[in-house]
Structure formats: structure tokens, C-alpha cells
PDB file of C-alpha atoms in Angstrom:
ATOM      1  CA  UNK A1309      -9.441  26.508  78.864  1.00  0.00           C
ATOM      2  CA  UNK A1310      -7.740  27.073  74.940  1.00  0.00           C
ATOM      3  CA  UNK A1311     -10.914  29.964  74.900  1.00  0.00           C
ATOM      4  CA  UNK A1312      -8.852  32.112  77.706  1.00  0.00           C
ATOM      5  CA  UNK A1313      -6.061  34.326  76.708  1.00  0.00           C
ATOM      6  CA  UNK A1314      -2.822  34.112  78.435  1.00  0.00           C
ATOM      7  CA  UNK A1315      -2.515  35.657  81.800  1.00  0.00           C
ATOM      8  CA  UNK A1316      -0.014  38.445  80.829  1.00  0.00           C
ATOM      9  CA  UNK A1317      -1.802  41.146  79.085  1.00  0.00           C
ATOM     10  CA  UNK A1318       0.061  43.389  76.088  1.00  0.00           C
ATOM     11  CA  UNK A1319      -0.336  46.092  78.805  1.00  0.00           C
ATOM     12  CA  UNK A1320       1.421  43.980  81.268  1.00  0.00           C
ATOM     13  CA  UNK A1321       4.507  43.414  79.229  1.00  0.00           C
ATOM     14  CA  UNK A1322       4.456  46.942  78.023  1.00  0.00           C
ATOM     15  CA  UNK A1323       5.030  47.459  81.908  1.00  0.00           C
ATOM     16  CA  UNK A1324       7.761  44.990  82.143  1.00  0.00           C
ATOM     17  CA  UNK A1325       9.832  46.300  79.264  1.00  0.00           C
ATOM     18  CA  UNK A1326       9.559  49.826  80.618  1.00  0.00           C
ATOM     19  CA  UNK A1327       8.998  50.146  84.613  1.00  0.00           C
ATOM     20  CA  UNK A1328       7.784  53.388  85.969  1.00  0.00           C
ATOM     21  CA  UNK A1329      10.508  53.763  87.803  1.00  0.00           C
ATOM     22  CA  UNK A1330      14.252  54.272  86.575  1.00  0.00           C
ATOM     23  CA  UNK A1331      17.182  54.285  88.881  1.00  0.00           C
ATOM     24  CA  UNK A1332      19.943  57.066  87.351  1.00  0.00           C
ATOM     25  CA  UNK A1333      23.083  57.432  88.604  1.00  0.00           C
ATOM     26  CA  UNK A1334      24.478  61.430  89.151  1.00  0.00           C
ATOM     27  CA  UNK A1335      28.302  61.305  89.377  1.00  0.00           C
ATOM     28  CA  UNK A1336      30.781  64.725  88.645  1.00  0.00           C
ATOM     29  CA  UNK A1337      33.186  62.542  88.900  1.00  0.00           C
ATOM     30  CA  UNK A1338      34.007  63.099  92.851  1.00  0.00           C
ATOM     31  CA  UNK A1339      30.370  61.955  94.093  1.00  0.00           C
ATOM     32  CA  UNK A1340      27.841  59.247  93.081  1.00  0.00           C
ATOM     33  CA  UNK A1341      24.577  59.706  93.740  1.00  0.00           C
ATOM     34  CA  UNK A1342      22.017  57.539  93.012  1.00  0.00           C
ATOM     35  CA  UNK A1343      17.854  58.590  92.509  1.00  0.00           C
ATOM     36  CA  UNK A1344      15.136  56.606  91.553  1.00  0.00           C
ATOM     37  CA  UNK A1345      12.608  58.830  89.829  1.00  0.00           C
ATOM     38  CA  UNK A1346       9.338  57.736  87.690  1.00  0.00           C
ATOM     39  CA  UNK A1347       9.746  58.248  83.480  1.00  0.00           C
ATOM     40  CA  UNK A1348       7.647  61.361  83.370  1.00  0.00           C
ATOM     41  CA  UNK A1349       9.273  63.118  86.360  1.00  0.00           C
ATOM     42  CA  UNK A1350      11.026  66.304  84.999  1.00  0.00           C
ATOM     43  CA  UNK A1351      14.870  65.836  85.432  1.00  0.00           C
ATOM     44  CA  UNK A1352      14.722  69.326  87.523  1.00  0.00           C
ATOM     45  CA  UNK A1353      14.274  67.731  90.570  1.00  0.00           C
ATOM     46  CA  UNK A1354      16.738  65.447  90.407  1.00  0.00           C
ATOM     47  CA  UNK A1355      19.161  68.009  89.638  1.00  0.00           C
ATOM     48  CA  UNK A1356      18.131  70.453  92.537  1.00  0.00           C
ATOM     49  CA  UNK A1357      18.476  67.578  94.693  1.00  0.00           C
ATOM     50  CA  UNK A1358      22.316  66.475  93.761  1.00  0.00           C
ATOM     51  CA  UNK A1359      23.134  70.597  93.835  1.00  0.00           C
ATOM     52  CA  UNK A1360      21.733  70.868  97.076  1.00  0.00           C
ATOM     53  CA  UNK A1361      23.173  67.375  98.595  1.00  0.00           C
ATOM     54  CA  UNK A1362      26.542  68.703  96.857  1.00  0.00           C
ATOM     55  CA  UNK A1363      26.822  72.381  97.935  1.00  0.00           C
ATOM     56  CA  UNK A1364      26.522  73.918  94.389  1.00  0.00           C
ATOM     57  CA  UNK A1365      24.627  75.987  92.409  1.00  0.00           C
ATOM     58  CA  UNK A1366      22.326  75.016  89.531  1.00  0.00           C
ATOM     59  CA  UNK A1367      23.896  78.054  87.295  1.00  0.00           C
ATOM     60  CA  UNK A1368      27.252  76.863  88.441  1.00  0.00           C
ATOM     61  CA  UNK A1369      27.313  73.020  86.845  1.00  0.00           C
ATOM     62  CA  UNK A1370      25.622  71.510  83.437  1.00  0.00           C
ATOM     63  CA  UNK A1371      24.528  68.144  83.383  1.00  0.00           C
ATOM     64  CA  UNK A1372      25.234  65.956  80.489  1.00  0.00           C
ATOM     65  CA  UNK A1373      23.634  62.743  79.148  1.00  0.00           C
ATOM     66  CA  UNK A1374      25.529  60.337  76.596  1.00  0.00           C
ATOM     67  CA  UNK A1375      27.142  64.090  75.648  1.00  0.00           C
ATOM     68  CA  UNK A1376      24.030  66.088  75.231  1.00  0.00           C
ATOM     69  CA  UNK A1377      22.750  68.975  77.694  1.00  0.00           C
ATOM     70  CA  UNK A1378      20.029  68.201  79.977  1.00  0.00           C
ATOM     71  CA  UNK A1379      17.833  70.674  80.123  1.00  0.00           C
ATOM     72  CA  UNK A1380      15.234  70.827  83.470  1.00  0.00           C
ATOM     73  CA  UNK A1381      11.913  70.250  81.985  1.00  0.00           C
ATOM     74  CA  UNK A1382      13.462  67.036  80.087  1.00  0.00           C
ATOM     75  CA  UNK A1383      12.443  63.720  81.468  1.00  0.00           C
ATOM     76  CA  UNK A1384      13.472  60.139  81.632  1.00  0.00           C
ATOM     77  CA  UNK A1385      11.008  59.491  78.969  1.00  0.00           C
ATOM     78  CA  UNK A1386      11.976  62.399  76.191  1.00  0.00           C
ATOM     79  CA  UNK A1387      15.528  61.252  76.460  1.00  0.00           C
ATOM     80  CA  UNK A1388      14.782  57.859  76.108  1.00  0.00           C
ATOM     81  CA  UNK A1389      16.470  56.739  79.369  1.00  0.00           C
ATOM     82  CA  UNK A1390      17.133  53.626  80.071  1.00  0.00           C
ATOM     83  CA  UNK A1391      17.145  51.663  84.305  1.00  0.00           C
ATOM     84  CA  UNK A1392      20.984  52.396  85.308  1.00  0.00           C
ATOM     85  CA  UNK A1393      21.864  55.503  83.096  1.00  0.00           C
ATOM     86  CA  UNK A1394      24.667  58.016  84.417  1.00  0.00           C
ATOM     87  CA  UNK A1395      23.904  61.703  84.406  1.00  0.00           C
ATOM     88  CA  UNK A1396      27.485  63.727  84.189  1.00  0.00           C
ATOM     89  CA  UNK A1397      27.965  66.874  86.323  1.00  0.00           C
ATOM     90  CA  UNK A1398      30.228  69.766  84.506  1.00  0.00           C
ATOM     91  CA  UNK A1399      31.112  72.762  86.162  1.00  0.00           C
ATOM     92  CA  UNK A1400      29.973  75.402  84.123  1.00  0.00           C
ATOM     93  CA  UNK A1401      33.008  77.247  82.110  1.00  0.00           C
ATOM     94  CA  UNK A1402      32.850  80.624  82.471  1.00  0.00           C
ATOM     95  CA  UNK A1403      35.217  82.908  80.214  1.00  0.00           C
ATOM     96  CA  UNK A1404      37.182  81.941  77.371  1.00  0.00           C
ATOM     97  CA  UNK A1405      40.668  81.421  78.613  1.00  0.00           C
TER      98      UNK A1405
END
């Protein structure tokens, strides 16, 4: 039995350390709204989805993440997301006043 390898493969843990799935957490301060979308899923969807469940306009808010912009075709994975991150909802300033 010494001659097997252990049961949990490098690819296994690999999977454990980093699940497909994250669950991100939307808030503009008025509204939570939690979404559980996979690592490569562009982050346009989920923010269609909290505009639409929230009555705004995509061209009317920006969405932050630990103080950067999010831009649509960004993903979990190219901003290094972690399970239980917060996206922030801005309205969008518009003049300089």
C-alpha cells in the first residue's frame, strides 16, 4: 500500500484552495445583494443583474472593488477575487460642482 499515492491529487487541492464558484456580495450601500458566479464569468453579468434588480442604469453607477473600477469584461479571476468579496455601487458623478 506505501507504492500508492495519497488519495488527494495536486489537482484536487488546487480545487480546494480556489472553488469555481465565488459568492460576491453587491451593496451601494442601501441594498445587498448577493451572486454566486464561477471565476471566469465576466463581472458584466453580475452587474446587469444588480442594475436591473435595482432600477438603474449601467451608465448611471460605477462599481468599485477594494477602490479600483470594475470594468465589464473583468472577472473574478483577473482581479484576484477572493469567496465573500464586496463589490461597491457609486452613482456616477456627473459635472464638476
Amino acid at each position: 500500500m506505501a507504492d500508492h499515492p495519497d488519495s488527494a491529487s495536486p489537482q484536487q487541492a488546487d480545487n480546494a484552495a480556489a472553488p469555481e464558484h465565488l459568492n460576491i456580495k453587491v451593496t451601494d450601500n442601501n441594498n445587498e445583494v448577493f451572486f454566486k458566479i464561477k471565476r471566469s464569468t465576466k463581472l458584466e453579468k453580475l452587474m446587469l443583474a444588480f442594475c436591473e434588480r435595482q432600477g438603474k442604469s449601467l451608465n448611471s453607477v460605477r462599481f468599485l472593488f477594494e477602490g479600483q473600477r470594475v470594468q465589464p469584461t473583468d472577472t473574478p479571476d483577473t482581479l484576484e477575487m477572493q469567496d465573500g468579496d464586496t463589490l461597491e455601487v457609486h452613482q456616477e458623478q456627473v459635472g464638476g460642482r
